[in-house]
Tab-separated table of N, CA, C and O in Angstrom:
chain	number	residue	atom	x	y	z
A	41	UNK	N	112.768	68.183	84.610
A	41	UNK	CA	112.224	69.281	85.382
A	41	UNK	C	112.286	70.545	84.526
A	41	UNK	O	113.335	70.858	83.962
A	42	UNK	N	111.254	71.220	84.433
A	42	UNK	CA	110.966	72.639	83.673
A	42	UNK	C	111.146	73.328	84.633
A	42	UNK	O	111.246	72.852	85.764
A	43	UNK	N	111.229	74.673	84.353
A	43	UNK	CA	111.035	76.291	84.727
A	43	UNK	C	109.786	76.866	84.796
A	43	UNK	O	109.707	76.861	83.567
A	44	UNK	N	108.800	77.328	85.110
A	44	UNK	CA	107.565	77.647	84.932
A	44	UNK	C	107.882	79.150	85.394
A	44	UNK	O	108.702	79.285	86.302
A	45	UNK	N	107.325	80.220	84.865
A	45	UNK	CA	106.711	81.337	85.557
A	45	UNK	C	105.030	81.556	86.096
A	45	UNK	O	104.019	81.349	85.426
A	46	UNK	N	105.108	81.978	87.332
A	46	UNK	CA	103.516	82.204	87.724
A	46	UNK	C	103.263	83.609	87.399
A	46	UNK	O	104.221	83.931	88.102
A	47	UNK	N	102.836	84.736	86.966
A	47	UNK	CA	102.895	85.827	86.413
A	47	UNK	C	101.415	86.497	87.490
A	47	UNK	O	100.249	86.213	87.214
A	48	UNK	N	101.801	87.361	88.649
A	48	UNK	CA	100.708	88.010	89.337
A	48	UNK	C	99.942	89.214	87.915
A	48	UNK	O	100.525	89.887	87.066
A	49	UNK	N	98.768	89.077	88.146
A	49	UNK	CA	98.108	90.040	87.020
A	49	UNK	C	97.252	90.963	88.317
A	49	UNK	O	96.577	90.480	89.227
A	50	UNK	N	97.484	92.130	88.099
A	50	UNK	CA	97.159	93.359	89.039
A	50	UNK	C	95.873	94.154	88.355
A	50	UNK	O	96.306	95.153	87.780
A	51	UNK	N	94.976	94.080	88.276
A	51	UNK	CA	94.078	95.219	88.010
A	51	UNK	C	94.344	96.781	87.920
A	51	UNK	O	94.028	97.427	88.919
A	52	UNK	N	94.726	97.264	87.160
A	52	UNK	CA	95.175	98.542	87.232
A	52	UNK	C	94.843	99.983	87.797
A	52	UNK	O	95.520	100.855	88.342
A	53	UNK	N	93.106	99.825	87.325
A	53	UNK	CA	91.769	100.507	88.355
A	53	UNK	C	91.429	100.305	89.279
A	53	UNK	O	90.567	101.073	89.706
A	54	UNK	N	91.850	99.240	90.108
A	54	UNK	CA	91.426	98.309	91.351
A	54	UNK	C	91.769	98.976	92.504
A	54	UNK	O	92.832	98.410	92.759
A	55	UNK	N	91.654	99.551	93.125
A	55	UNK	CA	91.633	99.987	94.379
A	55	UNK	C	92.441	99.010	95.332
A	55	UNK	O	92.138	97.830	95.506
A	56	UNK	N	93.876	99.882	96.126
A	56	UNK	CA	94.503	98.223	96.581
A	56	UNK	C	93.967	97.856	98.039
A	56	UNK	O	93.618	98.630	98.930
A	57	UNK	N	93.989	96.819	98.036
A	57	UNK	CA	93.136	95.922	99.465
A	57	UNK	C	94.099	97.112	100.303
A	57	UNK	O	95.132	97.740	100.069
A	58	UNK	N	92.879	96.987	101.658
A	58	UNK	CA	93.427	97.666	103.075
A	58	UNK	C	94.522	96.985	103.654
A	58	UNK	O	95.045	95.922	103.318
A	59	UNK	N	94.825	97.876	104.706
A	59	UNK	CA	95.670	96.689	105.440
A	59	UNK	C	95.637	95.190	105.961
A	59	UNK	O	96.473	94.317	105.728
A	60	UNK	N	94.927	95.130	106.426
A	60	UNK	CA	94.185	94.131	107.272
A	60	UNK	C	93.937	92.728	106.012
A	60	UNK	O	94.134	91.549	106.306
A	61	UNK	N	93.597	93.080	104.986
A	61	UNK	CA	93.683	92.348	103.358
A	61	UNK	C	95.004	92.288	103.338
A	61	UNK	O	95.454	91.145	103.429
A	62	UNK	N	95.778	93.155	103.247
A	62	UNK	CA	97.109	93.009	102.978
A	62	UNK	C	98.345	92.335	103.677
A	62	UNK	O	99.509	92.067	103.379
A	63	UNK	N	97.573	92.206	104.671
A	63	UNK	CA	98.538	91.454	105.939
A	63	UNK	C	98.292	90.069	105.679
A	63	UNK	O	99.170	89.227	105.867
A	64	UNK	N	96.995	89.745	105.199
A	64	UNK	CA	96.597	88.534	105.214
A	64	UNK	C	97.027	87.897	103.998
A	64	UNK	O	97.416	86.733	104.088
A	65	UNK	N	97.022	88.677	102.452
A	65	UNK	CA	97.546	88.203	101.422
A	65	UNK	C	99.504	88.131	102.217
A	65	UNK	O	99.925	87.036	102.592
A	66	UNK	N	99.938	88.741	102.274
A	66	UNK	CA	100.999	88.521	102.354
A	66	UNK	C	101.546	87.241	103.510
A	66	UNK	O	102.419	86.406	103.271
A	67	UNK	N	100.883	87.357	104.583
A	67	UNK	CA	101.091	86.052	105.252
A	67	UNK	C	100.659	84.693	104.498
A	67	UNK	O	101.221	83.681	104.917
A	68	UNK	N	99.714	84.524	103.415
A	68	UNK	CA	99.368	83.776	102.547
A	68	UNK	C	101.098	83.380	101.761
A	68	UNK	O	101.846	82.417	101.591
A	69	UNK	N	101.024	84.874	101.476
A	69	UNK	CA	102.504	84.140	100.379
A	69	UNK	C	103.573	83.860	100.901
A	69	UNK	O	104.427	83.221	100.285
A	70	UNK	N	103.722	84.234	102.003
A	70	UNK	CA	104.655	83.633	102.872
A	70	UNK	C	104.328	82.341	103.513
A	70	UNK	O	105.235	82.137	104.320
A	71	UNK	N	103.433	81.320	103.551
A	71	UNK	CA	102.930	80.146	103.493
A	71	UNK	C	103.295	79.437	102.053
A	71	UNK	O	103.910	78.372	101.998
A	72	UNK	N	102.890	80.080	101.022
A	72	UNK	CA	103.032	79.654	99.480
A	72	UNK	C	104.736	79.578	99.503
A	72	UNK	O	105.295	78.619	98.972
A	73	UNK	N	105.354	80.438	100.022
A	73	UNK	CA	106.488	80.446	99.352
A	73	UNK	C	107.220	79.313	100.393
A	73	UNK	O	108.124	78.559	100.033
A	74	UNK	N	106.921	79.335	101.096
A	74	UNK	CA	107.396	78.177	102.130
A	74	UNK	C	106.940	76.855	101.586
A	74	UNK	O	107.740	75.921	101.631
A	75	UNK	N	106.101	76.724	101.228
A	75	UNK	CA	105.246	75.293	100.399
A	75	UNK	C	106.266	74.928	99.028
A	75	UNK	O	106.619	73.782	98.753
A	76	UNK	N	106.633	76.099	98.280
A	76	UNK	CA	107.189	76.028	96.893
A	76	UNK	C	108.843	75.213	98.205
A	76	UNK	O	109.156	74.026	98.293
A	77	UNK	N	109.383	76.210	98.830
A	77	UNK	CA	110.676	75.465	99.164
A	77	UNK	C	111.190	74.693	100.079
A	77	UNK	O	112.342	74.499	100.469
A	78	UNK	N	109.778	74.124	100.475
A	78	UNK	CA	109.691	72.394	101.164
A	78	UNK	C	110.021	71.643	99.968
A	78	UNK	O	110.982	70.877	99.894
A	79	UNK	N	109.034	71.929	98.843
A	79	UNK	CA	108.525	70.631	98.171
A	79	UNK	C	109.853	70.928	97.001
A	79	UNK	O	109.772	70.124	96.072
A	80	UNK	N	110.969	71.847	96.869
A	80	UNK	CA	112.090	71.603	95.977
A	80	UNK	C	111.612	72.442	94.494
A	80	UNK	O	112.142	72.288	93.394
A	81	UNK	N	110.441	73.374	94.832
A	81	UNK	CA	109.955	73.421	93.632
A	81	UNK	C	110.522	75.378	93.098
A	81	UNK	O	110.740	75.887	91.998
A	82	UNK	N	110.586	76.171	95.154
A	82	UNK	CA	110.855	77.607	94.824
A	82	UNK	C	112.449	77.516	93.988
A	82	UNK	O	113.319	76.671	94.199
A	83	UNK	N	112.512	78.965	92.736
A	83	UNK	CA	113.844	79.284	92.102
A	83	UNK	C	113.695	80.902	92.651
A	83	UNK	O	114.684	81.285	93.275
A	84	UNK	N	112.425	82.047	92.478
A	84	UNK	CA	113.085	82.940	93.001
A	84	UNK	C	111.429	83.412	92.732
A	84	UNK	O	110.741	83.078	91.767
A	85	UNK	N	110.978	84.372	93.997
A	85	UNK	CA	109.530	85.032	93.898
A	85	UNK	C	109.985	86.600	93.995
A	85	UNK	O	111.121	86.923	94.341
A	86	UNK	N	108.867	87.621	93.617
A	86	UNK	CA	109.316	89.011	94.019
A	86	UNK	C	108.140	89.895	93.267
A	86	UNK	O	107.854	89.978	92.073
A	87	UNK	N	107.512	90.587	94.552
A	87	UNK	CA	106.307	91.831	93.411
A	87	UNK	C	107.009	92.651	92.777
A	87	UNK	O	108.231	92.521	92.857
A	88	UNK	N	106.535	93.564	92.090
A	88	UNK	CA	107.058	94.708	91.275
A	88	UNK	C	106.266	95.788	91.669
A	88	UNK	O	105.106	95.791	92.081
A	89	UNK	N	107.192	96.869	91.455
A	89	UNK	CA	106.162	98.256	92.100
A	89	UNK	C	105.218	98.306	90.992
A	89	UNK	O	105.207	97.354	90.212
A	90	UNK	N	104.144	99.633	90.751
A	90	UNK	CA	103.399	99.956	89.606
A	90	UNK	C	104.075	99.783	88.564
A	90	UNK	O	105.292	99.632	88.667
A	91	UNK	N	103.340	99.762	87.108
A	91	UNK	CA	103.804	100.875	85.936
A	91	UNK	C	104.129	102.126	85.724
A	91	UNK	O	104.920	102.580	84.898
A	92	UNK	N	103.538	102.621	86.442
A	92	UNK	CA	104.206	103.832	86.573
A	92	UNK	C	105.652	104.372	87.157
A	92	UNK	O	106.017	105.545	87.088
A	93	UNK	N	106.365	103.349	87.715
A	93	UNK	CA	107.775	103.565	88.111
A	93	UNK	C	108.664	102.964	87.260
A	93	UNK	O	109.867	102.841	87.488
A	94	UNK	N	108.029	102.552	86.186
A	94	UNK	CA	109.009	101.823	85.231
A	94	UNK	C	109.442	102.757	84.523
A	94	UNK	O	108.975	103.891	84.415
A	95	UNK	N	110.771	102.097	83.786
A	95	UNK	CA	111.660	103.342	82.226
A	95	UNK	C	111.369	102.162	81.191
A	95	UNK	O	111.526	100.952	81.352
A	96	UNK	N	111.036	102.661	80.403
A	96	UNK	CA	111.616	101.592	79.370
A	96	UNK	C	112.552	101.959	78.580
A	96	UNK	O	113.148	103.024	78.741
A	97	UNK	N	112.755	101.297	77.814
A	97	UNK	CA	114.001	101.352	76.204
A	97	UNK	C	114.086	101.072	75.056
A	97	UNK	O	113.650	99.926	75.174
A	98	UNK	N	114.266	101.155	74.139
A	98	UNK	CA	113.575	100.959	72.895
A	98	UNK	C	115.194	101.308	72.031
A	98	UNK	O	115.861	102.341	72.095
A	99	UNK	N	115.443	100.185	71.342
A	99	UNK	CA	116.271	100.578	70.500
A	99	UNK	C	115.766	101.305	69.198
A	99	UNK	O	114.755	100.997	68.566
A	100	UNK	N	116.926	102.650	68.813
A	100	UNK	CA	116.154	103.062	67.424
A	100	UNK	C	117.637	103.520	66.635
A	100	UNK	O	118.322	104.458	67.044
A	101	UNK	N	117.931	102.831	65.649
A	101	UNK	CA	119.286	102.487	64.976
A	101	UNK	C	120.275	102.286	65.823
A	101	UNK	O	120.380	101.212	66.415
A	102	UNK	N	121.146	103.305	65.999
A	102	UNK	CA	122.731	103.077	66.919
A	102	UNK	C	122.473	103.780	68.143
A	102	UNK	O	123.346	104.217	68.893
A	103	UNK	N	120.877	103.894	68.357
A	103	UNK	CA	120.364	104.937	69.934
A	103	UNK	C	119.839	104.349	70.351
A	103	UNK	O	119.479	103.490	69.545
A	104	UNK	N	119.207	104.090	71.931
A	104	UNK	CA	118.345	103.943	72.842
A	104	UNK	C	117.459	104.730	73.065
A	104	UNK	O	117.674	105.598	73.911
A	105	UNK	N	116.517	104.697	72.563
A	105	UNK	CA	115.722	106.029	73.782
A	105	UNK	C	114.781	105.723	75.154
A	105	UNK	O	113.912	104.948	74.755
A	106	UNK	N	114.722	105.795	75.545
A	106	UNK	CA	114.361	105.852	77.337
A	106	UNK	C	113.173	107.034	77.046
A	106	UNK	O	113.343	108.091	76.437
A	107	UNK	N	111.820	106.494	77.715
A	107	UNK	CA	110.735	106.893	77.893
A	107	UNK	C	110.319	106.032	79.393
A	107	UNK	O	110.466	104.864	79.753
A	108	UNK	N	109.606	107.528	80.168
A	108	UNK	CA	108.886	106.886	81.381
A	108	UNK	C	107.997	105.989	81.239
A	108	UNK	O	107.320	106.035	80.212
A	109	UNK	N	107.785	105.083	82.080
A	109	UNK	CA	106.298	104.225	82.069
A	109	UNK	C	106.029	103.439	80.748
A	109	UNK	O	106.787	103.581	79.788
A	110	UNK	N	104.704	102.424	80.693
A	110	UNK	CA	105.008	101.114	79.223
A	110	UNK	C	104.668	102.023	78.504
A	110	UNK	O	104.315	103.114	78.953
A	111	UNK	N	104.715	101.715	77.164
A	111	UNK	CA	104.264	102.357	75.938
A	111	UNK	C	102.633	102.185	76.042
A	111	UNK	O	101.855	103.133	75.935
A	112	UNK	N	102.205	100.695	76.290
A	112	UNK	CA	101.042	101.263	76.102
A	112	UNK	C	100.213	100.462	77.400
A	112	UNK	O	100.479	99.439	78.032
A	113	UNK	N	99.191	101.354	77.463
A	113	UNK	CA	98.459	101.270	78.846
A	113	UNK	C	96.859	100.125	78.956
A	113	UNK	O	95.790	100.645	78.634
A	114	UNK	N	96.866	99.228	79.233
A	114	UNK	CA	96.004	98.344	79.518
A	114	UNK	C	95.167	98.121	81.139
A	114	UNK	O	95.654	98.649	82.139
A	115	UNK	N	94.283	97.547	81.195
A	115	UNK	CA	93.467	97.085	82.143
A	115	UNK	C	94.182	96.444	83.589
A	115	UNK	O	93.714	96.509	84.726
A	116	UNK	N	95.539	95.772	83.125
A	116	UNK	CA	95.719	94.943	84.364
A	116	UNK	C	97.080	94.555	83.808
A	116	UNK	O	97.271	94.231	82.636
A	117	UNK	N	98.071	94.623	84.824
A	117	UNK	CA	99.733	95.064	84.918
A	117	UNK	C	100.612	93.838	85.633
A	117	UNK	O	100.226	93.307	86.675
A	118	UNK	N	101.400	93.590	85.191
A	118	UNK	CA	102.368	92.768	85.759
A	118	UNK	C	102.756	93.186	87.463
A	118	UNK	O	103.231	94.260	87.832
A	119	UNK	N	102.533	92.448	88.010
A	119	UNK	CA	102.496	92.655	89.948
A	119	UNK	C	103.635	92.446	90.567
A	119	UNK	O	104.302	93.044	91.411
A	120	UNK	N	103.770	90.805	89.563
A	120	UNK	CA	104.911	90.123	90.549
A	120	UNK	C	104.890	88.943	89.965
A	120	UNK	O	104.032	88.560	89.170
A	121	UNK	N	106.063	88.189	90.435
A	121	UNK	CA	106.454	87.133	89.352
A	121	UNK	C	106.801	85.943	90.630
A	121	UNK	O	107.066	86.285	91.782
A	122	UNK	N	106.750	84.808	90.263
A	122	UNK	CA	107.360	83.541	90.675
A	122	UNK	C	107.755	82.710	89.649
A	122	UNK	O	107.241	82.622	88.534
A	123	UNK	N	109.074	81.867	90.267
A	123	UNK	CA	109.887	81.082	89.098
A	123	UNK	C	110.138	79.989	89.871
A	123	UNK	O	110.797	79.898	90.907
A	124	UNK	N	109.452	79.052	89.159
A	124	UNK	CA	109.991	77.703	89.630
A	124	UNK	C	109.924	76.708	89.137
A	124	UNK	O	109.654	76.729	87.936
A	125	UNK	N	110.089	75.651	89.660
A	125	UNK	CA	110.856	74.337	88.737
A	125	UNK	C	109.336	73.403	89.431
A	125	UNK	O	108.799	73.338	90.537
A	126	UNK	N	109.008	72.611	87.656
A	126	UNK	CA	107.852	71.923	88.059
A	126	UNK	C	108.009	70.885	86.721
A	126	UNK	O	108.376	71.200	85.589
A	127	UNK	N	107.591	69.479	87.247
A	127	UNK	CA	107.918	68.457	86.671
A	127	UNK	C	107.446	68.475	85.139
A	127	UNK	O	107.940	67.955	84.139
A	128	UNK	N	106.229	69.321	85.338
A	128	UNK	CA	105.209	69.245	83.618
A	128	UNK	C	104.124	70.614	84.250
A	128	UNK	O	104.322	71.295	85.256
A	129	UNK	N	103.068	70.694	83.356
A	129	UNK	CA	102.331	71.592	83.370
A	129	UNK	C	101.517	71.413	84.117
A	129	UNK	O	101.190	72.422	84.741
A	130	UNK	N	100.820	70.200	84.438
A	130	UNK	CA	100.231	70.057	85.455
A	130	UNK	C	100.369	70.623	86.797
A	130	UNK	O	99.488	71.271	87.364
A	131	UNK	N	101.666	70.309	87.334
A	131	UNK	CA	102.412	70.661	88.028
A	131	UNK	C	102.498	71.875	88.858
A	131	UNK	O	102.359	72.271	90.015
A	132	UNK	N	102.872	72.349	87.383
A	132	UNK	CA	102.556	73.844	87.852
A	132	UNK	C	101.490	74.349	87.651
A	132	UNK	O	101.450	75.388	88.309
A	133	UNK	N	100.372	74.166	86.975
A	133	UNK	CA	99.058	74.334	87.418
A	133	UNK	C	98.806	74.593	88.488
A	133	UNK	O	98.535	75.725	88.889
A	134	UNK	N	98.855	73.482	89.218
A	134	UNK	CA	98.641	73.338	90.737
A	134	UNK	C	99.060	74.396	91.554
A	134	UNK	O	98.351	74.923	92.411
A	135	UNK	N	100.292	74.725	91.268
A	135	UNK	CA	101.160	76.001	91.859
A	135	UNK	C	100.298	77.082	91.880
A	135	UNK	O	99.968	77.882	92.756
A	136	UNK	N	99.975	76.908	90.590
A	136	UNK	CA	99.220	78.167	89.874
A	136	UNK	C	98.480	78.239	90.911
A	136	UNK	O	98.522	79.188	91.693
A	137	UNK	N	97.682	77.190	91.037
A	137	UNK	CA	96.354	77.439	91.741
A	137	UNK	C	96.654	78.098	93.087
A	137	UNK	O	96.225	79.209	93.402
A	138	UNK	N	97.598	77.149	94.027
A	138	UNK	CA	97.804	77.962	94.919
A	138	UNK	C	98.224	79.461	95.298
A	138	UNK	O	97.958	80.303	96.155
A	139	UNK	N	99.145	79.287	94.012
A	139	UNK	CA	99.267	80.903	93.708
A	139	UNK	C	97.891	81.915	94.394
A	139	UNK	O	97.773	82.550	95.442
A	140	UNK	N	97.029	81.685	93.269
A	140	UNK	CA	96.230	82.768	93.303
A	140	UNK	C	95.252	82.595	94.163
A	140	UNK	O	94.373	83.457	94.168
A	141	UNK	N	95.166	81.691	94.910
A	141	UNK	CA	94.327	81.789	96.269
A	141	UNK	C	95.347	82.490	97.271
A	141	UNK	O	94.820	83.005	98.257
A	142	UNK	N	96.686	82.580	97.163
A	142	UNK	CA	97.343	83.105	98.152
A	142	UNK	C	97.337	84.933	97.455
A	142	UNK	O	97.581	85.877	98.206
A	143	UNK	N	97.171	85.037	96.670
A	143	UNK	CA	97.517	86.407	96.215
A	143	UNK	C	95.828	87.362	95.952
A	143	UNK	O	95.625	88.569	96.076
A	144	UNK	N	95.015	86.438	95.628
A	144	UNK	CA	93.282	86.888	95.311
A	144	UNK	C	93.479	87.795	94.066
A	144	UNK	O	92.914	88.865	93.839
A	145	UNK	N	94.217	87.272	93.456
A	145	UNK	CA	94.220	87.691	91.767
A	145	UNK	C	94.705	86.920	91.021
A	145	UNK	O	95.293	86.011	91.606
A	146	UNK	N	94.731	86.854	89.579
A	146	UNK	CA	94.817	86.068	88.632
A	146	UNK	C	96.309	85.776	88.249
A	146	UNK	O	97.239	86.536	87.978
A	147	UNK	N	96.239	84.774	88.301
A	147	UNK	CA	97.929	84.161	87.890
A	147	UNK	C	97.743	83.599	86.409
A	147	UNK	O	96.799	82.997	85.896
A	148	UNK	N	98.773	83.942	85.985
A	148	UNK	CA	99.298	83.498	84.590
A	148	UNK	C	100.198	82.644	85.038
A	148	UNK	O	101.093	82.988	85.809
A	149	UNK	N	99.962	80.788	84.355
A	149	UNK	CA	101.564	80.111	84.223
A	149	UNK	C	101.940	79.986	82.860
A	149	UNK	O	101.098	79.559	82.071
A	150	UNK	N	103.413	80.383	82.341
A	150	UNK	CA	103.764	80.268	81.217
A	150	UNK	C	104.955	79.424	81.729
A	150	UNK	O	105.357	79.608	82.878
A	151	UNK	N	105.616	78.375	80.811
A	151	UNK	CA	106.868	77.732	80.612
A	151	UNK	C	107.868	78.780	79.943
A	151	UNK	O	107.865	79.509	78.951
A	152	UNK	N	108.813	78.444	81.109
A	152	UNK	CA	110.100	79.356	80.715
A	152	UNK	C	110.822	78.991	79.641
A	152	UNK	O	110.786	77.763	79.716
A	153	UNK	N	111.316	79.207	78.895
A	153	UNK	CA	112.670	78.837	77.870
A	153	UNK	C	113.411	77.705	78.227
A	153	UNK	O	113.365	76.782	77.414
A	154	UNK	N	114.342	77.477	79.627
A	154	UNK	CA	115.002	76.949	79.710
A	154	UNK	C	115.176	75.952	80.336
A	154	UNK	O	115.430	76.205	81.513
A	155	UNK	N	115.155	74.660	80.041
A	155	UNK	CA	115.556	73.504	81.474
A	155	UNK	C	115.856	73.818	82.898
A	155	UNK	O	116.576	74.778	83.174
A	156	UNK	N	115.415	73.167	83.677
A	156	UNK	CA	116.224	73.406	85.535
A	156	UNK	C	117.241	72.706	85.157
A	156	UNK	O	117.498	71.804	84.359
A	157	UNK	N	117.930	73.565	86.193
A	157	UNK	CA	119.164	72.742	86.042
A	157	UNK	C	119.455	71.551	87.414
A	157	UNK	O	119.685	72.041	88.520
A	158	UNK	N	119.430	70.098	87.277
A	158	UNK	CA	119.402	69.435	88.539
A	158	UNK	C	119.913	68.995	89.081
A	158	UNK	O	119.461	68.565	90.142
């Protein structure tokens, strides 16, 4: 059993869905996330606010320096993340897929680093 991340990709210019969109994506992922921890597969889901509420850090010799917001600014932003345990890639494909019919944006799956532990 692997680790997979599903990686929400946010449009950055995008105008965010109304309520009524938003009630409905979110009752979606609350279906998805219930699906991931029937089937043994949820480890841990969670959105992220904007880029713009982020700090970052940057080591520079024996200092840190701390700057607001990413260094650099692109089209479409990390949203929100899911982590879970999926037999092979396929697998989580599938996830994937459901993913992003539950969210109506583009999911990234990447393999995590590390084994599940079972």
């Amino acid at each position: 059993m692997q680790y997979y991340l599903l990686s929400v990709i946010t449009p950055s210019d995008g105008t965010p869905p109304g309520p009524e969109a938003m009630a409905e994506i979110v009752s979606n992922l609350d279906a998805f996330h219930a699906e991931l921890r029937e089937a043994g597969a949820w480890v841990f889901a969670g959105g992220l606010h904007g880029p713009e509420t982020a700090t970052v850090l940057r080591p520079k010799g024996a200092d840190v320096l701390i700057t607001d917001g990413p260094y650099a600014e692109g089209k479409e932003y990390l949203g929100g993340i899911c982590l879970i345990k999926a037999p092979d890639l396929d697998a989580a494909l599938e996830w994937g897929r459901k993913a992003t019919r539950a969210t109506t944006l583009p999911i990234e799956v990447r393999p995590f680093m590390h084994q599940a532990e079972e």
